[in-house]
Coordinates of C-alpha atoms in Angstrom, one line a residue:
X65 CA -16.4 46.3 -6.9
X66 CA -18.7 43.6 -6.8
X67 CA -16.6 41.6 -9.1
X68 CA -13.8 42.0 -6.2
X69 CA -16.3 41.1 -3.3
X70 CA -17.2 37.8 -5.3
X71 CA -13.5 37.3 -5.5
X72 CA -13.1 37.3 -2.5
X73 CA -15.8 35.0 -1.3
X74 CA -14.9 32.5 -3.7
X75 CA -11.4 32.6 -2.3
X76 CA -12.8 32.5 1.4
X77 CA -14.8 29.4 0.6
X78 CA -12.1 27.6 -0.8
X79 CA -9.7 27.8 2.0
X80 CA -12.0 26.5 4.6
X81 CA -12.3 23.7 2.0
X82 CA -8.9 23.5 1.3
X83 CA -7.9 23.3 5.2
X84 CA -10.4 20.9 5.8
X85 CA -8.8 18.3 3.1
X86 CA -5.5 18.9 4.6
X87 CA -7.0 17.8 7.9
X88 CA -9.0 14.7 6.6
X89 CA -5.6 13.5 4.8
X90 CA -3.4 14.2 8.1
X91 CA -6.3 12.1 10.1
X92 CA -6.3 9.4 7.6
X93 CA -2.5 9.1 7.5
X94 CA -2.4 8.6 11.2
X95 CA -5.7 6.6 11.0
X96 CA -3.5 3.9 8.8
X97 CA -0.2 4.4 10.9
X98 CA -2.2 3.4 13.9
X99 CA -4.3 0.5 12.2
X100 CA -1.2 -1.6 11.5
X101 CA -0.2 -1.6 15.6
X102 CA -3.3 -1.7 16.8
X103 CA -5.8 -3.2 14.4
X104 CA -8.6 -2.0 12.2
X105 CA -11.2 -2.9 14.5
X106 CA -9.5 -0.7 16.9
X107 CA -9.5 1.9 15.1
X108 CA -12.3 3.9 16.6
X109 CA -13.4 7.5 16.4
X110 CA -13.0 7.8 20.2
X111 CA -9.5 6.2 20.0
X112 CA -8.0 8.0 16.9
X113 CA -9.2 11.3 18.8
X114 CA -7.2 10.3 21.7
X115 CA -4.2 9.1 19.8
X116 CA -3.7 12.1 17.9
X117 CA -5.2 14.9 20.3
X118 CA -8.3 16.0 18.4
X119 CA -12.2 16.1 19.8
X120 CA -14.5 13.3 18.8
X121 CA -16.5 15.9 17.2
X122 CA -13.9 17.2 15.2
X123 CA -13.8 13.9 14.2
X124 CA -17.3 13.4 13.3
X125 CA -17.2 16.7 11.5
X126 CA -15.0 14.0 9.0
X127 CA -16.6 10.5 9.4
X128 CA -20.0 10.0 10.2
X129 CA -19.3 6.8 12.2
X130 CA -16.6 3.8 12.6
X131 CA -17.0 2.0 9.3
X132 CA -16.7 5.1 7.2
X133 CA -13.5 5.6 9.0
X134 CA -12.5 1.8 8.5
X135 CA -13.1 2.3 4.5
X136 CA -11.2 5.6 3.9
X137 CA -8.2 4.5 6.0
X138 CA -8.1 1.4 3.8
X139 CA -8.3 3.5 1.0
X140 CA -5.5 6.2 2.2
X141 CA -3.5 3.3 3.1
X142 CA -4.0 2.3 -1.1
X143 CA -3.3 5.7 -2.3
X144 CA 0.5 4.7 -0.1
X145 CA 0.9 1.7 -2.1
X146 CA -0.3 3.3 -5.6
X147 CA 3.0 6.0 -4.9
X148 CA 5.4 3.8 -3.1
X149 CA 5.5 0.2 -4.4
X150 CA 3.3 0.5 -7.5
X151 CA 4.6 4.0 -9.2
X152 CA 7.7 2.9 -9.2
X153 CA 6.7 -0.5 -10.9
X154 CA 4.7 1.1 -13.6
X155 CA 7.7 3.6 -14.4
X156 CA 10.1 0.6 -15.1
X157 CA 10.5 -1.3 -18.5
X158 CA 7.7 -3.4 -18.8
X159 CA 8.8 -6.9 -18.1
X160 CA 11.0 -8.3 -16.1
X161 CA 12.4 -4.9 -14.8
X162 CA 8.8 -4.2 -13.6
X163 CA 8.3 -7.3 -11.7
X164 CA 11.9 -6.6 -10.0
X165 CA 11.3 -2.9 -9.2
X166 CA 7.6 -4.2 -8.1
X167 CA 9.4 -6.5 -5.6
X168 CA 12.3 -3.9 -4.7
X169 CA 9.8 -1.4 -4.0
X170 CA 7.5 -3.3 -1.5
X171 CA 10.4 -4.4 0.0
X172 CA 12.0 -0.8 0.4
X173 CA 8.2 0.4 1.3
X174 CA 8.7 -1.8 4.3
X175 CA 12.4 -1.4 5.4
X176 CA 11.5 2.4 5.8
X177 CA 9.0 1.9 8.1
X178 CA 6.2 3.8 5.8
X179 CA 4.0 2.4 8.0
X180 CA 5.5 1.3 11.6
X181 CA 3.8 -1.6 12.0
X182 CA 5.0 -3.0 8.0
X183 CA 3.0 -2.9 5.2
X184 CA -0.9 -2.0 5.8
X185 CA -2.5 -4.9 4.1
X186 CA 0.0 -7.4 5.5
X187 CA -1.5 -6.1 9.1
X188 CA -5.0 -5.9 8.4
X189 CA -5.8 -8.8 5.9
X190 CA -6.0 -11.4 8.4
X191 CA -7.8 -9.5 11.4
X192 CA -10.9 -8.3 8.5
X193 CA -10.5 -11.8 7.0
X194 CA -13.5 -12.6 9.1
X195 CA -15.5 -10.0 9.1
X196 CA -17.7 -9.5 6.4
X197 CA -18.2 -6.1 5.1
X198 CA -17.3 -3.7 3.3
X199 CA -13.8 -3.1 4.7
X200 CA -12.8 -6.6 4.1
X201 CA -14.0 -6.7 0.6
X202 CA -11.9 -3.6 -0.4
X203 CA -8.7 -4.9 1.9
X204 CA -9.6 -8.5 -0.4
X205 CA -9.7 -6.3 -3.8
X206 CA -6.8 -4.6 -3.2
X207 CA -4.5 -7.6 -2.4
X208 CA -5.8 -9.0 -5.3
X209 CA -4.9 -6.0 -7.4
X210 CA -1.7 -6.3 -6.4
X211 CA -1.1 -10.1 -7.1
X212 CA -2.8 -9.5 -10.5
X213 CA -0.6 -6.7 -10.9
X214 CA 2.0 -8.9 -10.5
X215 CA 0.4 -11.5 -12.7
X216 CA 0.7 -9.2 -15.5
X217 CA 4.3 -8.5 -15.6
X218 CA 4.7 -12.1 -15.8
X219 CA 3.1 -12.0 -18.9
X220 CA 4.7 -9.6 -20.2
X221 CA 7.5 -10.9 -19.1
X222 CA 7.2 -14.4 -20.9
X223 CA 6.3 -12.3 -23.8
X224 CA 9.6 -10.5 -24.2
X225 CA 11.2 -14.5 -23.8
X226 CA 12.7 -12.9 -20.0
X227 CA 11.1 -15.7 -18.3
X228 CA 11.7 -19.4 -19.2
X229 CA 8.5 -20.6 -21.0
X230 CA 7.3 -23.3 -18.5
X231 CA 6.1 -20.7 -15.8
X232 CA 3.2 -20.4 -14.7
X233 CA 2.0 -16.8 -14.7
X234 CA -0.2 -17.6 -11.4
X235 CA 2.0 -19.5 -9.4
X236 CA 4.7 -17.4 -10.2
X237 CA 2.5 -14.0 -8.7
X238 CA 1.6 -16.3 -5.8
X239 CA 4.6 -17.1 -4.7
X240 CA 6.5 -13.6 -5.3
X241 CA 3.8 -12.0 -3.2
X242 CA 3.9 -14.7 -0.5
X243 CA 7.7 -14.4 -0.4
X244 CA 7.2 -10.7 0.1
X245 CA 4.4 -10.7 2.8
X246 CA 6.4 -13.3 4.6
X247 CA 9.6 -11.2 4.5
X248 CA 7.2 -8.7 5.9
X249 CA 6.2 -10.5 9.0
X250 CA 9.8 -11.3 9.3
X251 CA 10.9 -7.7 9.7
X252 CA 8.0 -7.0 11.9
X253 CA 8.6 -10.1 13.9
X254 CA 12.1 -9.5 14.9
X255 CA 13.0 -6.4 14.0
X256 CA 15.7 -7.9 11.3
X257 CA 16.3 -6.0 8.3
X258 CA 18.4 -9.5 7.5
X259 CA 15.1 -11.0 6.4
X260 CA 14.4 -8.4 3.4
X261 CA 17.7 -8.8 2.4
X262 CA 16.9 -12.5 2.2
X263 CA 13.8 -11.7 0.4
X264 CA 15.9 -9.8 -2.3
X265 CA 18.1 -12.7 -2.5
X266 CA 15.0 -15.2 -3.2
X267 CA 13.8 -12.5 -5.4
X268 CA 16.4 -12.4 -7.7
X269 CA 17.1 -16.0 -7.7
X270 CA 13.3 -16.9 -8.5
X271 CA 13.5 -14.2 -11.4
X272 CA 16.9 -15.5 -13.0
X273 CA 18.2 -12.5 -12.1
X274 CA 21.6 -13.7 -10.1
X275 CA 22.1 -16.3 -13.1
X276 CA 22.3 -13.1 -15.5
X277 CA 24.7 -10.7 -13.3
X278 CA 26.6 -14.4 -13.0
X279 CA 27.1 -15.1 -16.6
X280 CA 27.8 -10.6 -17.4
X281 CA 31.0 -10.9 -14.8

């Protein structure tokens, strides 16, 4: 008997715990929707509340003030990128494959609208580029993750003799991540999935990769 009463308790504890994740993730996932139309820094508690019909209390039940909402947007808006663009990367053949399938997937990450205004960090690097804090440090770290990520495969990449042996492992992660935040801001911009497909073309080109399919036909 009493074992089944503490059962039950324990079971009655975890759901309100349970439910209340659920709610902080579907808050978080419309937190970072919402910050790449209308900014970080509007991205209040007061705002959020009104965009997705909750109280500001219920709110503050979840994040004590403005800046703790900031942070974990930013890093539910990572936890995206980790399962959409760099999953995908880290399940390829290390190499080459994985710096194309790293490309293809931000690309693809975009082109679906994951987030509707393009990819978070594309949106909100700039605005929190001047504003020091800890929302644009972890923005910062986390672009730079991505281009070191990037950086790697390179490596590998020259490694395995898929690369030609004059690149640079740096400029090469530089300009593949400036050719896809560009091709970003072009889809944004005009609303032209023409630009990722350019993107892809560049892509490939930069990476040898039309050369290869040239030479197998």
């Amino acid at each position: 008997m009493t074992s089944g009463t503490t059962n039950q308790r324990n079971r009655a504890q975890r759901h309100p715990r349970a439910d209340g994740e659920r709610t902080r993730g579907a808050i978080l996932r419309a937190a970072a929707s919402l910050a790449t139309l209308e900014g970080l820094e509007g991205l209040s508690i007061g705002h959020l509340a009104d965009a997705i019909g909750m109280s500001k209390s219920g709110l503050y039940a979840h994040f004590g003030s403005k800046q703790e909402l900031q942070v974990a947007t930013v890093e539910e808006a990572e936890r995206v990128l980790q399962a959409e663009v760099i999953a995908p990367a880290l399940a390829a053949r290390p190499g080459l494959d994985q710096l194309a399938t790293a490309c293809e997937a931000y690309l693809s990450y975009v082109e679906r609208r994951v987030f509707p205004g393009g990819c978070f960090f594309a949106a909100t690097a700039l605005e929190m580029g001047t504003r020091p804090g800890p929302v644009k440090e972890r923005v910062a770290a986390i672009q730079s993750g991505f281009t070191a990520l990037l950086r790697s495969y390179v490596v590998t990449a020259l490694e395995q003799h898929e690369l030609p042996a004059h690149e640079d492992p740096d400029r090469l992660a530089f300009e593949l991540h400036a050719i896809l935040l560009g091709a970003d801001t072009k889809f944004v911009l005009n609303d032209d999935p023409a630009a990722l497909d350019l993107a892809r073309a560049v892509v490939r080109h930069r990476l040898g990769l039309d050369n290869s399919n040239a030479s197998e036909s």
